[in-house]
PDB file of C-alpha atoms in Angstrom:
ATOM      1  CA  GLY T   1     -64.188  10.168  95.977  1.00  0.00           C
ATOM      2  CA  ASN T   2     -61.175   8.306  95.114  1.00  0.00           C
ATOM      3  CA  SER T   3     -61.064   5.025  92.983  1.00  0.00           C
ATOM      4  CA  VAL T   4     -58.767   3.054  91.221  1.00  0.00           C
ATOM      5  CA  THR T   5     -59.375   0.495  88.477  1.00  0.00           C
ATOM      6  CA  GLN T   6     -57.164  -2.268  87.412  1.00  0.00           C
ATOM      7  CA  MET T   7     -57.477  -4.462  84.370  1.00  0.00           C
ATOM      8  CA  GLU T   8     -59.098  -7.761  84.931  1.00  0.00           C
ATOM      9  CA  GLY T   9     -56.790 -10.767  85.630  1.00  0.00           C
ATOM     10  CA  PRO T  10     -55.298 -13.096  85.999  1.00  0.00           C
ATOM     11  CA  VAL T  11     -52.493 -12.589  83.416  1.00  0.00           C
ATOM     12  CA  THR T  12     -50.344 -15.510  82.437  1.00  0.00           C
ATOM     13  CA  LEU T  13     -47.161 -14.887  80.259  1.00  0.00           C
ATOM     14  CA  SER T  14     -44.158 -17.003  79.159  1.00  0.00           C
ATOM     15  CA  GLU T  15     -40.744 -15.805  80.408  1.00  0.00           C
ATOM     16  CA  GLU T  16     -39.217 -12.960  78.458  1.00  0.00           C
ATOM     17  CA  ALA T  17     -42.749 -11.644  77.476  1.00  0.00           C
ATOM     18  CA  PHE T  18     -43.719  -8.071  77.504  1.00  0.00           C
ATOM     19  CA  LEU T  19     -45.912  -7.055  80.335  1.00  0.00           C
ATOM     20  CA  THR T  20     -48.575  -4.316  80.634  1.00  0.00           C
ATOM     21  CA  ILE T  21     -51.152  -3.881  83.634  1.00  0.00           C
ATOM     22  CA  ASN T  22     -53.548  -1.080  82.908  1.00  0.00           C
ATOM     23  CA  CYS T  23     -54.444   1.190  85.776  1.00  0.00           C
ATOM     24  CA  THR T  24     -56.832   4.314  85.704  1.00  0.00           C
ATOM     25  CA  TYR T  25     -57.959   6.438  88.627  1.00  0.00           C
ATOM     26  CA  THR T  26     -60.276   9.069  89.821  1.00  0.00           C
ATOM     27  CA  ALA T  27     -59.235  11.407  92.598  1.00  0.00           C
ATOM     28  CA  THR T  28     -59.934  14.660  94.386  1.00  0.00           C
ATOM     29  CA  GLY T  29     -57.034  16.877  94.756  1.00  0.00           C
ATOM     30  CA  TYR T  30     -53.676  15.767  93.193  1.00  0.00           C
ATOM     31  CA  PRO T  31     -52.850  12.287  93.787  1.00  0.00           C
ATOM     32  CA  SER T  32     -49.443  10.408  94.235  1.00  0.00           C
ATOM     33  CA  LEU T  33     -49.763   7.100  92.419  1.00  0.00           C
ATOM     34  CA  PHE T  34     -48.137   3.941  93.308  1.00  0.00           C
ATOM     35  CA  TRP T  35     -47.752   0.231  92.330  1.00  0.00           C
ATOM     36  CA  TYR T  36     -47.201  -2.525  95.046  1.00  0.00           C
ATOM     37  CA  VAL T  37     -46.348  -6.008  94.777  1.00  0.00           C
ATOM     38  CA  GLN T  38     -47.571  -8.665  96.817  1.00  0.00           C
ATOM     39  CA  TYR T  39     -45.181 -12.031  96.507  1.00  0.00           C
ATOM     40  CA  PRO T  40     -46.655 -15.471  97.450  1.00  0.00           C
ATOM     41  CA  GLY T  41     -46.483 -15.769 101.308  1.00  0.00           C
ATOM     42  CA  GLU T  42     -45.089 -12.132 101.711  1.00  0.00           C
ATOM     43  CA  GLY T  43     -46.426  -8.794 102.792  1.00  0.00           C
ATOM     44  CA  LEU T  44     -47.157  -5.746 100.305  1.00  0.00           C
ATOM     45  CA  GLN T  45     -44.142  -4.178  99.132  1.00  0.00           C
ATOM     46  CA  LEU T  46     -43.707  -0.682  97.369  1.00  0.00           C
ATOM     47  CA  LEU T  47     -42.447  -1.298  93.672  1.00  0.00           C
ATOM     48  CA  LEU T  48     -42.489   2.218  92.203  1.00  0.00           C
ATOM     49  CA  LYS T  49     -44.042   5.689  92.738  1.00  0.00           C
ATOM     50  CA  ALA T  50     -44.780   8.756  90.920  1.00  0.00           C
ATOM     51  CA  THR T  51     -45.796  12.125  92.564  1.00  0.00           C
ATOM     52  CA  LYS T  52     -46.518  14.281  89.820  1.00  0.00           C
ATOM     53  CA  ALA T  53     -47.625  14.567  86.179  1.00  0.00           C
ATOM     54  CA  ASP T  54     -45.368  12.892  83.571  1.00  0.00           C
ATOM     55  CA  ASP T  55     -43.105  11.419  86.392  1.00  0.00           C
ATOM     56  CA  LYS T  56     -41.810   7.818  85.647  1.00  0.00           C
ATOM     57  CA  GLY T  57     -41.425   5.708  88.464  1.00  0.00           C
ATOM     58  CA  SER T  58     -38.942   2.654  87.831  1.00  0.00           C
ATOM     59  CA  ASN T  59     -37.709  -0.195  89.692  1.00  0.00           C
ATOM     60  CA  LYS T  60     -36.534  -3.859  89.070  1.00  0.00           C
ATOM     61  CA  GLY T  61     -37.153  -3.472  85.389  1.00  0.00           C
ATOM     62  CA  PHE T  62     -40.812  -2.207  86.128  1.00  0.00           C
ATOM     63  CA  GLU T  63     -41.991   1.270  84.753  1.00  0.00           C
ATOM     64  CA  ALA T  64     -45.050   3.310  85.014  1.00  0.00           C
ATOM     65  CA  THR T  65     -45.657   6.902  83.730  1.00  0.00           C
ATOM     66  CA  TYR T  66     -48.186   9.330  85.580  1.00  0.00           C
ATOM     67  CA  ARG T  67     -50.404  10.436  82.885  1.00  0.00           C
ATOM     68  CA  LYS T  68     -52.719  13.093  84.071  1.00  0.00           C
ATOM     69  CA  GLU T  69     -54.376  13.752  80.702  1.00  0.00           C
ATOM     70  CA  THR T  70     -55.567  10.116  80.628  1.00  0.00           C
ATOM     71  CA  THR T  71     -55.592   9.503  84.575  1.00  0.00           C
ATOM     72  CA  SER T  72     -53.623   6.373  84.128  1.00  0.00           C
ATOM     73  CA  PHE T  73     -50.521   4.824  85.487  1.00  0.00           C
ATOM     74  CA  HIS T  74     -49.919   1.591  83.719  1.00  0.00           C
ATOM     75  CA  LEU T  75     -47.388  -0.953  84.746  1.00  0.00           C
ATOM     76  CA  GLU T  76     -44.770  -2.234  82.273  1.00  0.00           C
ATOM     77  CA  LYS T  77     -42.010  -4.533  81.979  1.00  0.00           C
ATOM     78  CA  GLY T  78     -40.035  -5.427  78.923  1.00  0.00           C
ATOM     79  CA  SER T  79     -39.052  -9.014  79.743  1.00  0.00           C
ATOM     80  CA  VAL T  80     -40.787 -10.760  82.693  1.00  0.00           C
ATOM     81  CA  GLN T  81     -39.380 -13.495  84.756  1.00  0.00           C
ATOM     82  CA  VAL T  82     -40.764 -16.543  86.587  1.00  0.00           C
ATOM     83  CA  SER T  83     -39.632 -14.598  89.860  1.00  0.00           C
ATOM     84  CA  ASP T  84     -42.068 -11.779  88.944  1.00  0.00           C
ATOM     85  CA  SER T  85     -45.129 -14.016  89.610  1.00  0.00           C
ATOM     86  CA  ALA T  86     -47.179 -12.060  92.151  1.00  0.00           C
ATOM     87  CA  VAL T  87     -50.082  -9.931  92.812  1.00  0.00           C
ATOM     88  CA  TYR T  88     -49.938  -6.198  91.618  1.00  0.00           C
ATOM     89  CA  PHE T  89     -51.710  -3.397  93.228  1.00  0.00           C
ATOM     90  CA  CYS T  90     -52.155  -0.059  91.697  1.00  0.00           C
ATOM     91  CA  ALA T  91     -52.918   2.683  94.448  1.00  0.00           C
ATOM     92  CA  LEU T  92     -53.226   6.529  94.983  1.00  0.00           C
ATOM     93  CA  GLU T  93     -52.815   8.859  97.770  1.00  0.00           C
ATOM     94  CA  SER T  94     -54.679  11.969  97.588  1.00  0.00           C
ATOM     95  CA  GLY T  95     -53.521  15.346  98.564  1.00  0.00           C
ATOM     96  CA  THR T  96     -56.637  15.681 100.623  1.00  0.00           C
ATOM     97  CA  SER T  97     -56.056  12.432 102.701  1.00  0.00           C
ATOM     98  CA  TYR T  98     -52.606  11.925 103.778  1.00  0.00           C
ATOM     99  CA  GLY T  99     -51.683   8.581 104.550  1.00  0.00           C
ATOM    100  CA  LYS T 100     -54.662   6.891 103.156  1.00  0.00           C
ATOM    101  CA  LEU T 101     -54.026   4.627 100.080  1.00  0.00           C
ATOM    102  CA  THR T 102     -56.822   3.503  97.776  1.00  0.00           C
ATOM    103  CA  PHE T 103     -55.988   0.501  96.190  1.00  0.00           C
ATOM    104  CA  GLY T 104     -57.191  -1.300  92.918  1.00  0.00           C
ATOM    105  CA  GLN T 105     -58.401  -4.901  93.082  1.00  0.00           C
ATOM    106  CA  GLY T 106     -55.180  -6.370  92.324  1.00  0.00           C
ATOM    107  CA  THR T 107     -54.013  -8.345  89.239  1.00  0.00           C
ATOM    108  CA  ILE T 108     -52.398 -11.830  89.503  1.00  0.00           C
ATOM    109  CA  LEU T 109     -49.484 -12.277  87.241  1.00  0.00           C
ATOM    110  CA  THR T 110     -48.341 -16.041  86.604  1.00  0.00           C
ATOM    111  CA  VAL T 111     -45.074 -16.261  84.537  1.00  0.00           C
ATOM    112  CA  HIS T 112     -44.276 -19.709  83.094  1.00  0.00           C
ATOM    113  CA  PRO T 113     -40.761 -20.912  81.977  1.00  0.00           C
TER     114      PRO T 113
ATOM    115  CA  ASP W   1     -33.689  -3.443 111.452  1.00  0.00           C
ATOM    116  CA  ALA W   2     -37.033  -4.950 112.219  1.00  0.00           C
ATOM    117  CA  GLY W   3     -39.834  -4.308 109.909  1.00  0.00           C
ATOM    118  CA  VAL W   4     -43.572  -3.728 110.937  1.00  0.00           C
ATOM    119  CA  THR W   5     -44.544  -6.550 113.116  1.00  0.00           C
ATOM    120  CA  GLN W   6     -48.159  -7.646 113.582  1.00  0.00           C
ATOM    121  CA  SER W   7     -49.806 -10.226 116.277  1.00  0.00           C
ATOM    122  CA  PRO W   8     -51.266 -12.510 116.063  1.00  0.00           C
ATOM    123  CA  THR W   9     -50.320 -14.107 112.830  1.00  0.00           C
ATOM    124  CA  HIS W  10     -53.731 -16.053 112.407  1.00  0.00           C
ATOM    125  CA  LEU W  11     -56.908 -16.199 114.870  1.00  0.00           C
ATOM    126  CA  ILE W  12     -60.350 -17.719 114.577  1.00  0.00           C
ATOM    127  CA  LYS W  13     -63.322 -16.053 116.298  1.00  0.00           C
ATOM    128  CA  THR W  14     -66.984 -16.695 116.745  1.00  0.00           C
ATOM    129  CA  ARG W  15     -69.675 -14.272 115.475  1.00  0.00           C
ATOM    130  CA  GLY W  16     -70.460 -11.650 118.180  1.00  0.00           C
ATOM    131  CA  GLN W  17     -67.088 -11.950 119.864  1.00  0.00           C
ATOM    132  CA  GLN W  18     -64.424  -9.161 120.009  1.00  0.00           C
ATOM    133  CA  VAL W  19     -60.912  -9.164 118.756  1.00  0.00           C
ATOM    134  CA  THR W  20     -57.820  -7.097 119.400  1.00  0.00           C
ATOM    135  CA  LEU W  21     -54.914  -7.028 116.718  1.00  0.00           C
ATOM    136  CA  ARG W  22     -51.643  -5.491 117.548  1.00  0.00           C
ATOM    137  CA  CYS W  23     -49.105  -3.777 115.360  1.00  0.00           C
ATOM    138  CA  SER W  24     -45.487  -2.329 116.101  1.00  0.00           C
ATOM    139  CA  PRO W  25     -44.215   0.076 113.668  1.00  0.00           C
ATOM    140  CA  ILE W  26     -40.765   0.431 112.232  1.00  0.00           C
ATOM    141  CA  SER W  27     -38.573   2.336 114.832  1.00  0.00           C
ATOM    142  CA  GLY W  28     -38.742   6.057 114.484  1.00  0.00           C
ATOM    143  CA  HIS W  29     -42.103   5.874 112.397  1.00  0.00           C
ATOM    144  CA  LYS W  30     -44.919   7.875 114.088  1.00  0.00           C
ATOM    145  CA  SER W  31     -47.583   7.069 111.593  1.00  0.00           C
ATOM    146  CA  VAL W  32     -49.481   3.928 111.553  1.00  0.00           C
ATOM    147  CA  SER W  33     -52.441   2.840 109.121  1.00  0.00           C
ATOM    148  CA  TRP W  34     -54.818  -0.166 109.255  1.00  0.00           C
ATOM    149  CA  TYR W  35     -56.056  -1.815 106.232  1.00  0.00           C
ATOM    150  CA  GLN W  36     -58.584  -4.838 105.628  1.00  0.00           C
ATOM    151  CA  GLN W  37     -58.051  -6.996 102.645  1.00  0.00           C
ATOM    152  CA  VAL W  38     -60.743  -9.318 101.986  1.00  0.00           C
ATOM    153  CA  LEU W  39     -59.688 -12.485  99.778  1.00  0.00           C
ATOM    154  CA  GLY W  40     -59.235 -11.512  95.878  1.00  0.00           C
ATOM    155  CA  GLN W  41     -59.715  -7.735  96.561  1.00  0.00           C
ATOM    156  CA  GLY W  42     -57.417  -4.824  97.167  1.00  0.00           C
ATOM    157  CA  PRO W  43     -56.697  -3.542 100.748  1.00  0.00           C
ATOM    158  CA  GLN W  44     -59.306  -1.087 102.085  1.00  0.00           C
ATOM    159  CA  PHE W  45     -58.388   1.748 104.603  1.00  0.00           C
ATOM    160  CA  ILE W  46     -59.482   1.583 107.976  1.00  0.00           C
ATOM    161  CA  PHE W  47     -57.717   3.956 110.192  1.00  0.00           C
ATOM    162  CA  GLN W  48     -54.721   6.396 110.211  1.00  0.00           C
ATOM    163  CA  TYR W  49     -52.976   7.479 113.539  1.00  0.00           C
ATOM    164  CA  TYR W  50     -50.241   9.936 113.766  1.00  0.00           C
ATOM    165  CA  GLU W  51     -48.654  11.223 116.941  1.00  0.00           C
ATOM    166  CA  LYS W  52     -51.249   9.354 118.831  1.00  0.00           C
ATOM    167  CA  GLU W  53     -54.314  11.087 117.218  1.00  0.00           C
ATOM    168  CA  GLU W  54     -56.626   9.708 114.800  1.00  0.00           C
ATOM    169  CA  ARG W  55     -56.158  11.513 111.436  1.00  0.00           C
ATOM    170  CA  GLY W  56     -58.131   9.512 108.990  1.00  0.00           C
ATOM    171  CA  ARG W  57     -61.116   6.899 109.177  1.00  0.00           C
ATOM    172  CA  GLY W  58     -62.514   4.789 106.347  1.00  0.00           C
ATOM    173  CA  ASN W  59     -65.856   3.948 105.418  1.00  0.00           C
ATOM    174  CA  PHE W  60     -66.232   1.410 108.333  1.00  0.00           C
ATOM    175  CA  PRO W  61     -68.850   0.967 111.250  1.00  0.00           C
ATOM    176  CA  ASP W  62     -68.306   2.023 114.552  1.00  0.00           C
ATOM    177  CA  ARG W  63     -67.713  -1.626 115.792  1.00  0.00           C
ATOM    178  CA  PHE W  64     -64.108  -0.847 114.383  1.00  0.00           C
ATOM    179  CA  SER W  65     -61.807   1.370 116.665  1.00  0.00           C
ATOM    180  CA  ALA W  66     -58.188   1.733 117.195  1.00  0.00           C
ATOM    181  CA  ARG W  67     -55.668   3.633 119.119  1.00  0.00           C
ATOM    182  CA  GLN W  68     -51.943   4.459 119.315  1.00  0.00           C
ATOM    183  CA  PHE W  69     -49.699   4.309 122.152  1.00  0.00           C
ATOM    184  CA  PRO W  70     -46.949   6.486 123.324  1.00  0.00           C
ATOM    185  CA  ASN W  71     -44.250   4.012 121.831  1.00  0.00           C
ATOM    186  CA  TYR W  72     -46.281   4.373 118.485  1.00  0.00           C
ATOM    187  CA  SER W  73     -47.595   0.952 118.353  1.00  0.00           C
ATOM    188  CA  SER W  74     -51.279   0.543 117.595  1.00  0.00           C
ATOM    189  CA  GLU W  75     -54.163  -1.667 118.369  1.00  0.00           C
ATOM    190  CA  LEU W  76     -57.263  -2.549 116.036  1.00  0.00           C
ATOM    191  CA  ASN W  77     -60.311  -3.613 117.915  1.00  0.00           C
ATOM    192  CA  VAL W  78     -63.307  -5.091 116.178  1.00  0.00           C
ATOM    193  CA  ASN W  79     -66.577  -5.735 118.305  1.00  0.00           C
ATOM    194  CA  ALA W  80     -69.708  -7.797 117.427  1.00  0.00           C
ATOM    195  CA  LEU W  81     -67.686  -9.611 115.072  1.00  0.00           C
ATOM    196  CA  LEU W  82     -69.723 -10.803 111.717  1.00  0.00           C
ATOM    197  CA  LEU W  83     -68.778 -13.308 109.092  1.00  0.00           C
ATOM    198  CA  GLY W  84     -67.941 -10.471 106.819  1.00  0.00           C
ATOM    199  CA  ASP W  85     -64.988  -9.263 108.910  1.00  0.00           C
ATOM    200  CA  SER W  86     -63.186 -12.287 107.873  1.00  0.00           C
ATOM    201  CA  ALA W  87     -60.088 -10.933 106.180  1.00  0.00           C
ATOM    202  CA  LEU W  88     -56.462 -10.063 106.086  1.00  0.00           C
ATOM    203  CA  TYR W  89     -55.718  -7.127 108.391  1.00  0.00           C
ATOM    204  CA  LEU W  90     -52.591  -5.145 107.439  1.00  0.00           C
ATOM    205  CA  CYS W  91     -50.575  -2.526 109.508  1.00  0.00           C
ATOM    206  CA  ALA W  92     -48.565  -0.064 107.758  1.00  0.00           C
ATOM    207  CA  SER W  93     -45.994   2.454 109.201  1.00  0.00           C
ATOM    208  CA  SER W  94     -44.571   5.577 107.908  1.00  0.00           C
ATOM    209  CA  SER W  95     -42.331   8.383 109.120  1.00  0.00           C
ATOM    210  CA  ALA W  96     -45.162  10.739 108.994  1.00  0.00           C
ATOM    211  CA  PRO W  97     -48.267  11.144 106.783  1.00  0.00           C
ATOM    212  CA  GLY W  98     -47.681  12.818 103.462  1.00  0.00           C
ATOM    213  CA  PRO W  99     -48.690  12.519  99.894  1.00  0.00           C
ATOM    214  CA  GLY W 100     -45.879  10.457  98.235  1.00  0.00           C
ATOM    215  CA  LEU W 101     -43.242  11.672 100.458  1.00  0.00           C
ATOM    216  CA  TYR W 102     -42.911   8.990 103.036  1.00  0.00           C
ATOM    217  CA  GLU W 103     -43.163   5.347 101.991  1.00  0.00           C
ATOM    218  CA  GLN W 104     -45.787   3.093 103.899  1.00  0.00           C
ATOM    219  CA  TYR W 105     -43.990  -0.191 104.912  1.00  0.00           C
ATOM    220  CA  PHE W 106     -46.614  -3.059 105.411  1.00  0.00           C
ATOM    221  CA  GLY W 107     -46.441  -5.728 107.980  1.00  0.00           C
ATOM    222  CA  PRO W 108     -47.274  -9.264 107.155  1.00  0.00           C
ATOM    223  CA  GLY W 109     -50.710  -9.183 108.225  1.00  0.00           C
ATOM    224  CA  THR W 110     -53.303 -10.907 110.695  1.00  0.00           C
ATOM    225  CA  ARG W 111     -55.333 -13.562 109.332  1.00  0.00           C
ATOM    226  CA  LEU W 112     -58.788 -13.231 111.015  1.00  0.00           C
ATOM    227  CA  THR W 113     -61.458 -15.957 110.343  1.00  0.00           C
ATOM    228  CA  VAL W 114     -64.717 -15.464 111.885  1.00  0.00           C
ATOM    229  CA  THR W 115     -67.075 -18.635 112.094  1.00  0.00           C
TER     230      THR W 115
END
C-alpha cells in the first residue's frame, strides 16, 4: 500500500534559519507528490507539488525535489520567517488511486523572532 | 469566488447517535473527497465521489457512508458513533480526479466531538 513518513517534530527555528523537513514514501504506481500547509486556524492549502521524477516544486521560497531513487520529497527553505509557523504535511497521490491523497503525520514548525 | 464550504463548523454528539456532515464544492468542481483528521495526525482518506458516483473508498467501516448530489454537493454520514470518531472532517473538491493534474482544495472542516 501507499504510505508517507515525515520527520518527527516539532521543529523550532529562529527567523532566517535554514529549514529542512524530511519526507519519504512508498507507493504503488507512479505517484505525484505534494506538500500541504495548515496555518493556525486555517484549512489545508497546497504549498507545492511535483508530478514526475527530478521535478522541483517551488512556492513562497519553499522547494522540494522529487527523488525517485531515494523515494524522497524533502521540503526546504533557505530563510524562514515567523509567518511560516504552521503544520506541514507531505502527501502523495498514486496513479492507481486518483483523487485519494495519502498524508504523512505532519510536522509542526515554530519560528521565533 | 467562494471556496469549499462545510457545515456545521462544530458539533457534539453522543455515542450511538448518527451525524450528517455537508460539503459544497467550488463552483465547477465535480469531484469531492472526504478525509478524517484525528488530532495530531495527518488526514486519512474516507471517500471520493466524481460525477455522483463513488470512485474510491478508504479503510473505514460501513458505518461511514456518503453521497453526492446533482449539484455536486456532498454529505458524509456516520452511524452508531464511537468515541474514536471524534475528529476534524475535511472535504476537498477538484475539477476531476487525476494524479497531480487537478489540485484538491480543502474546506475548513467540521469538528466532531463524540461524548
